[in-house]
Coordinates of C-alpha atoms in Angstrom, one line a residue:
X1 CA -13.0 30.9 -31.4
X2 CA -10.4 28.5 -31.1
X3 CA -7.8 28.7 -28.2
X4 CA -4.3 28.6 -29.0
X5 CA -1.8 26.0 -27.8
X6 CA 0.3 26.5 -24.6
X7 CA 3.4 25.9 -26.8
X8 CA 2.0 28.7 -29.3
X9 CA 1.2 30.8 -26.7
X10 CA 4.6 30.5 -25.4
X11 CA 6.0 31.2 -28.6
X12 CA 4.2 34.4 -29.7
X13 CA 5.0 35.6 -25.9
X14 CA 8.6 35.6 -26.6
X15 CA 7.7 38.5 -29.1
X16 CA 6.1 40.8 -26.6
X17 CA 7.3 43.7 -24.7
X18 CA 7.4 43.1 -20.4
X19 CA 4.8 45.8 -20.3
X20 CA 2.5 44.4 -23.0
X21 CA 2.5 41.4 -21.0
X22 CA 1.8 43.3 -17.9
X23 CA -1.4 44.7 -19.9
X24 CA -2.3 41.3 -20.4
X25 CA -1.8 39.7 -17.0
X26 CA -4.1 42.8 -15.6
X27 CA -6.7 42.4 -18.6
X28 CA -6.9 38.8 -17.7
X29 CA -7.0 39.3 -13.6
X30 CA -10.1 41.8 -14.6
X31 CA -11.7 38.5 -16.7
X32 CA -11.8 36.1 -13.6
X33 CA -11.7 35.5 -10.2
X34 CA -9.7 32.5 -10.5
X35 CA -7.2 34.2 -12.9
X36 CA -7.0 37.1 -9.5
X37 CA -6.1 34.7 -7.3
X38 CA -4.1 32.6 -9.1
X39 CA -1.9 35.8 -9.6
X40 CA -2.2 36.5 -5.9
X41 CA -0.8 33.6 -5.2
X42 CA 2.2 34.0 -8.0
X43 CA 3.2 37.7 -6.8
X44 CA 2.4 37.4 -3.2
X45 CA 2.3 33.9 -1.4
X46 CA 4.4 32.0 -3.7
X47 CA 7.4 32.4 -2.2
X48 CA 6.5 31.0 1.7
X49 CA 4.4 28.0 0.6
X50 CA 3.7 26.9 4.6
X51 CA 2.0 30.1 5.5
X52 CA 0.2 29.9 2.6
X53 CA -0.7 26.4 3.5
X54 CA -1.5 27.7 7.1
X55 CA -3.7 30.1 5.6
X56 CA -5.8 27.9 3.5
X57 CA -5.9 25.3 6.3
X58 CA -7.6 28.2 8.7
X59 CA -9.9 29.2 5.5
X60 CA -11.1 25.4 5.6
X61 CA -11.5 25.3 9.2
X62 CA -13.8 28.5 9.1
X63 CA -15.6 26.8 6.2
X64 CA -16.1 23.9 8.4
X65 CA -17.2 25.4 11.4
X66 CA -19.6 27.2 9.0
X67 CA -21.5 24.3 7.4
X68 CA -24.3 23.6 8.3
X69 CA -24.4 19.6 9.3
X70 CA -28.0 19.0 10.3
X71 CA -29.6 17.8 7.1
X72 CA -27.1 15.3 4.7
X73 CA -27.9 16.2 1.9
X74 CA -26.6 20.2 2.6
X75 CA -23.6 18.5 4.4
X76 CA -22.9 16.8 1.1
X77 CA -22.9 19.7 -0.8
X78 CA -21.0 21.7 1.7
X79 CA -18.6 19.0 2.1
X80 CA -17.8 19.1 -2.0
X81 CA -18.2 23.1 -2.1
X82 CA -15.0 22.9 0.3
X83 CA -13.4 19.8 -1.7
X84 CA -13.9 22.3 -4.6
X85 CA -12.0 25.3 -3.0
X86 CA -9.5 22.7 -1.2
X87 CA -7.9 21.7 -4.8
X88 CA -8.3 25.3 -6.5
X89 CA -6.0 26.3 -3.7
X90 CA -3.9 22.9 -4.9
X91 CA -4.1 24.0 -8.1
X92 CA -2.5 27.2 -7.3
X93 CA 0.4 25.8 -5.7
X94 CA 1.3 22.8 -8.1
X95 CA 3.5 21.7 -5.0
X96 CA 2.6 17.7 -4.1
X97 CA 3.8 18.4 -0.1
X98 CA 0.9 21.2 -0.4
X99 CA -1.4 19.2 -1.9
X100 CA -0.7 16.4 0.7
X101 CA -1.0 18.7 3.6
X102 CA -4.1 20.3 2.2
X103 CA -6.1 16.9 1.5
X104 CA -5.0 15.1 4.9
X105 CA -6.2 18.4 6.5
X106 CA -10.0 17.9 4.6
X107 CA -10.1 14.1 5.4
X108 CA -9.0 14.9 9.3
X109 CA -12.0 18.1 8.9
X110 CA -14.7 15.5 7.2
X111 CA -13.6 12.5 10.1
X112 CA -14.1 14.9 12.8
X113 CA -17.4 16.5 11.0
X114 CA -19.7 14.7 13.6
X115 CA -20.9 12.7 10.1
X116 CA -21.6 8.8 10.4
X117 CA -19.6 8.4 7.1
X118 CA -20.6 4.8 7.0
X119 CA -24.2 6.5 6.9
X120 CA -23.4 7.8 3.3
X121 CA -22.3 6.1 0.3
X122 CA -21.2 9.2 -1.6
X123 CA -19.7 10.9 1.7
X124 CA -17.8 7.2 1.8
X125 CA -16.7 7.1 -1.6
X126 CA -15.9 11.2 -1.3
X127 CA -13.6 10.0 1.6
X128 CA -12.1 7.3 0.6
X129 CA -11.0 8.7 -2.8
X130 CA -9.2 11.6 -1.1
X131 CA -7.6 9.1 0.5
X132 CA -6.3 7.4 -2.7
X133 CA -5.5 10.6 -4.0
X134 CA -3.6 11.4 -0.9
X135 CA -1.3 8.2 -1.7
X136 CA -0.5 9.2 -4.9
X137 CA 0.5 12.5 -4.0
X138 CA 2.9 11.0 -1.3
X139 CA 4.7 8.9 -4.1
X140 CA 6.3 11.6 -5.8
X141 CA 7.5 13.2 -2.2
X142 CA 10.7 12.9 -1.5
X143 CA 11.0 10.1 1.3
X144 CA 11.6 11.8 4.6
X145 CA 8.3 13.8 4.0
X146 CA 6.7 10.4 2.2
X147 CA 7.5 9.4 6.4
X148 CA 6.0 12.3 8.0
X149 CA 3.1 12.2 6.3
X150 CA 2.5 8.1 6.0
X151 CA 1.4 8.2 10.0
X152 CA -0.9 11.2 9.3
X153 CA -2.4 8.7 6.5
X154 CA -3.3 5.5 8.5
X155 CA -4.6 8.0 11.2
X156 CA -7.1 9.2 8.6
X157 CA -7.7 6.1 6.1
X158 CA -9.9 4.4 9.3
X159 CA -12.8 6.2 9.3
X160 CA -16.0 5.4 11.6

């Protein structure tokens, strides 16, 4: 099966009763976790975007504080299983200032890891392409924020 277009989608939408679309929003929240959340977000948290930022930057920390470092190989993959979570919750939001906040928050977690990053070349890379991401972000901020958040970036882009 084919999926329809987001423009055809749109269009058949305008067609539909709000309580037919209520049966769909809850058929497709039943589907997926990602479609839950995503709606959890929309209804709930969309409205104060820095406590959900808050939230989501304790959630990290608690993933953090839960990896387990010793070996680097399982620091590697915990360290993308949170990059992974880190831009669903981005995704969510759609907002650049939260993704900003969100990725300097993971490159100040993975600096103060304990991890040699030098040590890794895919830990490095990892690193250093939040970091690029991070400045691309910040150019469609408006420039007071594009301010705040340029000192938090040369505090993060040297890395050990």
């Amino acid at each position: 099966m084919k999926a329809a277009s987001l423009s055809e989608i749109k269009k058949a939408l305008k067609n539909v009763s709000p309580e037919e679309i209520m049966a769909f929003c809850l058929r497709m929240a039943k589907h997926k976790k990602e479609n839950k959340e995503l709606l959890t977000y929309l209804l709930f948290e969309q409205e104060d975007e820095k406590s959900y930022m808050e939230h989501i930057k304790s959630a990290m920390d608690e993933m953090m504080q839960e990896m387990q470092l010793i070996r680097l190989y399982q620091a590697k993959k915990s360290i993308r299983k949170l990059l992974r979570e880190t831009n669903k919750y981005i995704r969510y939001s759609g907002q650049k200032e939260t993704e900003v906040a969100l990725l300097l928050h993971f490159c100040v977690l993975l600096k103060n890891s304990g991890l040699t990053l030098r040590q890794s070349s895919v830990l490095s890379n990892l690193y250093q392409r939040q970091i690029v991401k991070i400045g691309k972000a910040m150019e469609k901020l408006h420039e007071d924020l594009r301010f705040d958040y340029q000192e938090e970036l040369e505090d993060v882009s040297v890395y050990r």
